[in-house]
């Protein structure tokens, strides 16, 4: 009984404990699953948030602490500098402290991140350890259900294991409780992000609705825009039509004036007659020299033949007048103070034709009169004006020229007693220029005179015609038939090296005779291709007469000059007839030898004579320019007068030498004119040049006698000083006068500019009789703008026919019409670099001849800006330029508008010339066939006529194409040459990809529509083409290297910035270290930066789009950075970086020489893929912590390299530009 109850209680107890145990196991199992679910969800959703929260907090605290330390270090450093600039040690300590704090911050950041990672890894390990225990518990529970008859001891053991598992999970639960706020915060942020996405979605939907509304309005807007565009096109067409009509009207007026000016009929005058004539020449042409020639006859004793002076002569007081007084010629001259007169003795009132000639040279004036119907002089007299003044100061807007009488209201000077003239006048010439009586400003009671019989000298002179460089003569073809055969004979003389002589043709067919750089060129095109013949000899612009004979029979042509220089050629293709219009054109200064020449249909800028004129004005175009007169005489004193024009603040102007001694020397020094005698500073006169006259003409007169020196400047300054006795050399027949060059070492620089009207001891000198180098004898071209041409010659311009029959532009270089250009092979220069090679040669050319022009590309944004181009360019354009390139790509000419909708551009890319233009509807680009990277000058001509574009190089057609777009280009000034401003670079880079914003090289003689730029424009960052060097370190082809630092330590951090302009595609740039090293190399055009910290080499490479991009002739900037395991290479703003292997050390242990440009041949260094030395230029901008200020342009090395050691062919401070 008792045993039964006991068994019953045991079973009940066992069942009860078993039930509790099962319940407990179930609870533990549910808790385990719950914890595991929480952990998995937390691990998936909150791991990043937790890590971010904790890491961000720790890093933020660390960075704030580092920032505070750094700010404290900066404050300490600033206080140290404020206390005393000389306390370098304290500044050094502050810097070291700042660096230590920064390093501590970096180390703290790294240690904090590592600690967090370790905590995360430990937590993961604990969870991974618990999961097997939970799985084991579940397994045992399953076994328990299967074996209910197990003993209580086993259940107790299981219970203990469950308790142990539960106790093990408690810390984990606490950990997740601590993480719960961060999880909640992450959840809030996620909700905020979702809300923001909802707002963004709503905004997107709203934007879509608005876009739909805009799309609905587009058709109406497009229709309105088309209407506006149509009206704009109509307006533009009207404007263009008005421009064309206005240009045609101006041309007709010019032709009519020229025709009236060439009427060979004298004028008859009575009392009250007045004839005022226009003067085309500039007033400066009369300042130092004046020549007047006039035929007259009369029966009267008194009268006025001519008055030439300012409007209100009583106030201005400067004039020349020719009168008759008591039947005798009288000359009156006034320089503004006292009038001086001369009266000839011979009576001239017998009504016979005579010529009166007045020639004034400075203060000295001579009047001559010829015998009746003869060119022999009957009498002459010379006068010298009193005082120091010697310049006639006329003004273009107020000067007046009267012949045969003056109007009643004109205030004539009191020294002139006559007001009218009765008789006949004929053939007035002013400084050699014919001024016709029937092209007058004002004519009162003027009638024609009886025809005068020409003298033999006149008849000979009028057998030819002369041109002013901007004119032409249109002659009718008549019965002459040059279609199959063309025979032409003409003679010419000129000082101009370039010009158009003859043209005949129609549309594409043409025959053109030109003067190109002093050589005769014959070009003819019969419709199937252009043929060009060039004379074997040059220098046909020597001021002597030359005979030219052209004989063409169908496709065969022969060019003969002076009977000995013969060239023959044949036109390509099969066409043999030349289409011609009803006219042909003669230009420059020819005398047509073909008998029976037709009468001219139209002329412009033509004179019916070819008199040999004095070369009074010349241009010295480079620092090598000079002109020299020898064999001059001196007796008692030297008297030298001249006028000059320049923009140079300092230059040597002239020297008078006797027996190798500088008796007189004239210099410009810092905008002062300085005259010295005998090279002594104690014997000098110094006068300031007026700033308002900068770039204008100045007049100077110097007198040196036995013991005094005098100078007069611009008729406003006059000074005299005592000078050393030169009586031993003052009498000589071997005086040398030199302009623009001096052998003295103290010369401020050679003169570049214009010199004119040189008067030596009362005689006007002609530069045609001098020996000269790089001197233009065709007038003043200062700044590339023609000022005046006193010789009557100039570069030939295309005739502008009023009937538009002649459209050839500048000779053979233009194909008239819009047909396709003939295919012409272009012979490449032997110096042209092969395709894909570097732009600059390995060996520099150094100084070269013919280097006048403007150099671009030495500074960022170097360019010329023209706000007032010489002609319009919206529909048609002809832009020509001469260039000598030193870089493979760059802008030559560019123009657009404010909206950047339309543009035109002439540019170079990969050494070839491109011409491109575009509007909103179409774009067209054509390119030349050959590279111009051959170190020579080339002429480039780009033409656009409506939708057709053509490109010519060196007179040869290179490309032509046509677009279907609009004919009108809406382009507006400014017009840029040689480069672009910063704000246009993004636009140009988009439409002209790969093209540099600056041209590298020299440009000159740029013209728009064959017109030179009247405005000199704004020059930004340009220099003279005669400059051959720039700042930098130059490594020549012979090889060499430099040691920047003999014991350079790279360490953990390293930075190096430099600029390079290489001439090779493989070279060593930098190298330091033997076992552990750092190198910078150029390998087949790529840039490679390599570092070895001891665990193997790590490299980062810059690969350009072309292997010659790095050596394209422009400067390229390279930046190297190494900070611990991070290395960075930046080339021209494009960066590549690499993180080195973690197992490698952070510093490169080097204490070796830092080589630049190469390495010694006997030393083998690791990390070098090539040992070829660098060829080209280098500028070091910074090393280590020494960074260059961004505000200062990199015109020179910003690092002190005076201690740098050079080996081999290396120059420290001079880089050649070519």
Coordinates of C-alpha atoms in Angstrom, one line a residue, residues 412-616:
X412 CA 44.2 134.8 -95.4
X413 CA 47.5 135.7 -93.6
X414 CA 48.6 139.3 -93.8
X415 CA 51.9 138.4 -95.4
X416 CA 49.9 137.2 -98.6
X417 CA 48.8 140.2 -100.7
X418 CA 47.1 138.5 -103.6
X419 CA 43.6 137.0 -103.5
X420 CA 42.8 136.0 -107.2
X421 CA 44.4 135.0 -110.4
X422 CA 43.7 135.6 -114.1
X423 CA 45.2 133.0 -116.4
X424 CA 45.5 129.2 -116.9
X425 CA 46.8 126.5 -114.6
X426 CA 47.5 122.9 -115.3
X427 CA 48.8 119.7 -113.8
X428 CA 49.3 120.2 -110.1
X429 CA 51.4 117.7 -108.2
X430 CA 51.7 117.6 -104.5
X431 CA 54.6 115.4 -103.2
X432 CA 54.4 113.6 -106.5
X433 CA 50.7 112.9 -106.4
X434 CA 48.6 114.3 -109.2
X435 CA 45.6 116.4 -108.1
X436 CA 43.2 117.0 -110.9
X437 CA 41.3 120.3 -111.2
X438 CA 38.0 118.6 -112.0
X439 CA 37.8 116.5 -108.8
X440 CA 37.3 119.6 -106.6
X441 CA 35.8 120.4 -103.2
X442 CA 34.6 123.8 -104.4
X443 CA 34.8 125.5 -107.8
X444 CA 33.6 129.0 -108.6
X445 CA 33.8 130.5 -112.1
X446 CA 36.1 127.8 -113.4
X447 CA 36.3 126.9 -117.1
X448 CA 38.6 124.7 -119.2
X449 CA 41.8 126.0 -120.6
X450 CA 43.4 125.4 -123.9
X451 CA 45.2 122.1 -124.2
X452 CA 48.9 122.3 -123.3
X453 CA 51.5 120.7 -125.4
X454 CA 53.3 118.0 -123.4
X455 CA 57.0 118.1 -122.9
X456 CA 59.1 115.1 -124.0
X457 CA 59.8 114.1 -120.4
X458 CA 56.0 114.2 -119.6
X459 CA 55.2 112.2 -122.6
X460 CA 57.7 109.5 -121.7
X461 CA 56.4 109.4 -118.1
X462 CA 52.8 109.1 -119.1
X463 CA 53.4 106.0 -121.3
X464 CA 52.8 104.0 -118.1
X465 CA 50.6 104.2 -115.1
X466 CA 51.3 104.0 -111.4
X467 CA 49.2 102.6 -108.6
X468 CA 48.8 103.4 -104.9
X469 CA 48.6 99.8 -103.7
X470 CA 44.9 99.8 -103.4
X471 CA 43.8 100.4 -107.0
X472 CA 43.4 98.8 -110.4
X473 CA 42.8 99.6 -114.1
X474 CA 40.0 97.9 -116.0
X475 CA 40.6 97.5 -119.7
X476 CA 38.2 96.2 -122.3
X477 CA 39.2 93.0 -124.1
X478 CA 37.9 94.3 -127.4
X479 CA 39.2 92.3 -130.4
X480 CA 41.9 90.6 -128.2
X481 CA 41.1 86.9 -128.0
X482 CA 43.1 85.2 -125.2
X483 CA 40.9 82.1 -125.0
X484 CA 43.3 79.7 -126.7
X485 CA 46.4 81.9 -127.0
X486 CA 47.5 84.6 -124.6
X487 CA 50.5 86.9 -125.3
X488 CA 51.2 89.6 -122.8
X489 CA 54.2 92.0 -122.5
X490 CA 54.5 94.5 -119.7
X491 CA 57.2 96.3 -117.7
X492 CA 57.0 97.3 -114.0
X493 CA 59.1 98.6 -111.1
X494 CA 58.2 98.5 -107.5
X495 CA 59.6 98.2 -104.0
X496 CA 56.7 96.0 -102.7
X497 CA 57.5 92.3 -102.3
X498 CA 53.9 91.2 -103.0
X499 CA 51.2 92.4 -105.3
X500 CA 48.9 91.5 -108.1
X501 CA 50.1 92.6 -111.6
X502 CA 47.6 91.2 -114.1
X503 CA 44.3 89.3 -114.2
X504 CA 42.1 88.0 -116.9
X505 CA 39.4 85.3 -116.7
X506 CA 35.8 84.5 -115.9
X507 CA 34.6 82.5 -112.9
X508 CA 36.9 79.5 -112.4
X509 CA 39.0 80.1 -115.5
X510 CA 41.7 82.7 -114.9
X511 CA 45.2 83.8 -115.6
X512 CA 46.9 85.7 -112.9
X513 CA 50.4 87.4 -112.8
X514 CA 51.6 88.1 -109.2
X515 CA 54.6 89.3 -107.3
X516 CA 55.1 87.0 -104.3
X517 CA 58.0 87.7 -101.9
X518 CA 59.9 89.4 -104.7
X519 CA 59.4 86.6 -107.2
X520 CA 57.2 86.6 -110.3
X521 CA 54.4 84.0 -110.3
X522 CA 52.1 83.0 -113.1
X523 CA 49.0 81.0 -112.3
X524 CA 46.4 79.8 -114.8
X525 CA 43.4 77.5 -114.6
X526 CA 41.5 76.4 -117.7
X527 CA 38.8 74.6 -115.8
X528 CA 40.5 71.3 -115.1
X529 CA 43.2 72.3 -112.6
X530 CA 45.5 75.0 -111.5
X531 CA 49.0 75.4 -112.9
X532 CA 51.6 77.7 -111.3
X533 CA 54.9 78.9 -112.7
X534 CA 57.4 80.7 -110.5
X535 CA 60.5 82.7 -111.6
X536 CA 63.8 81.2 -110.8
X537 CA 65.2 84.4 -109.4
X538 CA 63.8 86.8 -106.9
X539 CA 64.3 90.4 -105.7
X540 CA 62.2 91.8 -108.6
X541 CA 61.0 94.4 -106.1
X542 CA 64.3 96.3 -106.3
X543 CA 63.0 99.6 -107.6
X544 CA 64.2 98.8 -111.2
X545 CA 62.3 98.3 -114.4
X546 CA 61.7 94.6 -115.3
X547 CA 60.2 93.3 -118.5
X548 CA 57.7 90.4 -118.3
X549 CA 56.7 88.3 -121.3
X550 CA 53.8 85.7 -121.0
X551 CA 53.1 83.3 -123.9
X552 CA 50.3 80.7 -123.5
X553 CA 49.2 78.3 -126.2
X554 CA 46.3 76.2 -125.0
X555 CA 47.7 74.2 -122.0
X556 CA 51.3 75.2 -122.5
X557 CA 52.6 78.4 -120.9
X558 CA 56.0 80.2 -120.8
X559 CA 57.0 82.9 -118.4
X560 CA 60.1 85.1 -119.2
X561 CA 61.5 87.9 -117.2
X562 CA 64.2 90.3 -118.5
X563 CA 64.9 87.9 -121.4
X564 CA 66.8 85.5 -119.2
X565 CA 64.7 84.1 -116.4
X566 CA 62.5 81.5 -118.2
X567 CA 60.0 79.0 -116.7
X568 CA 57.6 76.8 -118.6
X569 CA 54.7 74.6 -117.5
X570 CA 51.5 72.9 -118.4
X571 CA 48.0 73.0 -116.9
X572 CA 46.5 69.7 -115.7
X573 CA 43.5 68.0 -117.2
X574 CA 42.3 68.1 -120.8
X575 CA 40.6 71.5 -121.0
X576 CA 42.6 74.0 -123.2
X577 CA 40.4 77.1 -123.6
X578 CA 40.1 79.9 -121.1
X579 CA 36.8 81.6 -120.5
X580 CA 37.2 85.4 -120.2
X581 CA 34.9 88.3 -119.4
X582 CA 34.8 91.5 -121.5
X583 CA 37.5 93.1 -119.3
X584 CA 41.0 92.4 -118.0
X585 CA 42.8 94.1 -115.1
X586 CA 46.2 95.6 -114.6
X587 CA 47.6 96.3 -111.1
X588 CA 50.7 97.7 -109.4
X589 CA 53.1 99.9 -111.6
X590 CA 53.4 98.4 -115.0
X591 CA 54.1 100.1 -118.3
X592 CA 52.2 98.1 -120.9
X593 CA 54.3 97.5 -124.0
X594 CA 51.7 95.9 -126.1
X595 CA 50.8 98.4 -128.9
X596 CA 47.3 99.6 -129.4
X597 CA 46.3 99.3 -125.7
X598 CA 42.6 99.9 -125.2
X599 CA 41.4 102.9 -123.3
X600 CA 40.7 102.1 -119.6
X601 CA 37.0 101.4 -118.8
X602 CA 37.5 102.2 -115.1
X603 CA 40.4 103.0 -112.8
X604 CA 41.0 103.4 -109.1
X605 CA 44.1 104.6 -107.3
X606 CA 45.9 105.1 -110.7
X607 CA 48.2 107.9 -111.9
X608 CA 49.1 108.5 -115.5
X609 CA 52.8 108.4 -115.0
X610 CA 55.5 106.2 -113.5
X611 CA 58.0 108.6 -112.1
X612 CA 60.8 107.3 -110.0
X613 CA 59.9 108.5 -106.5
X614 CA 62.1 108.8 -103.5
X615 CA 61.6 106.2 -100.8
X616 CA 61.0 108.5 -97.9

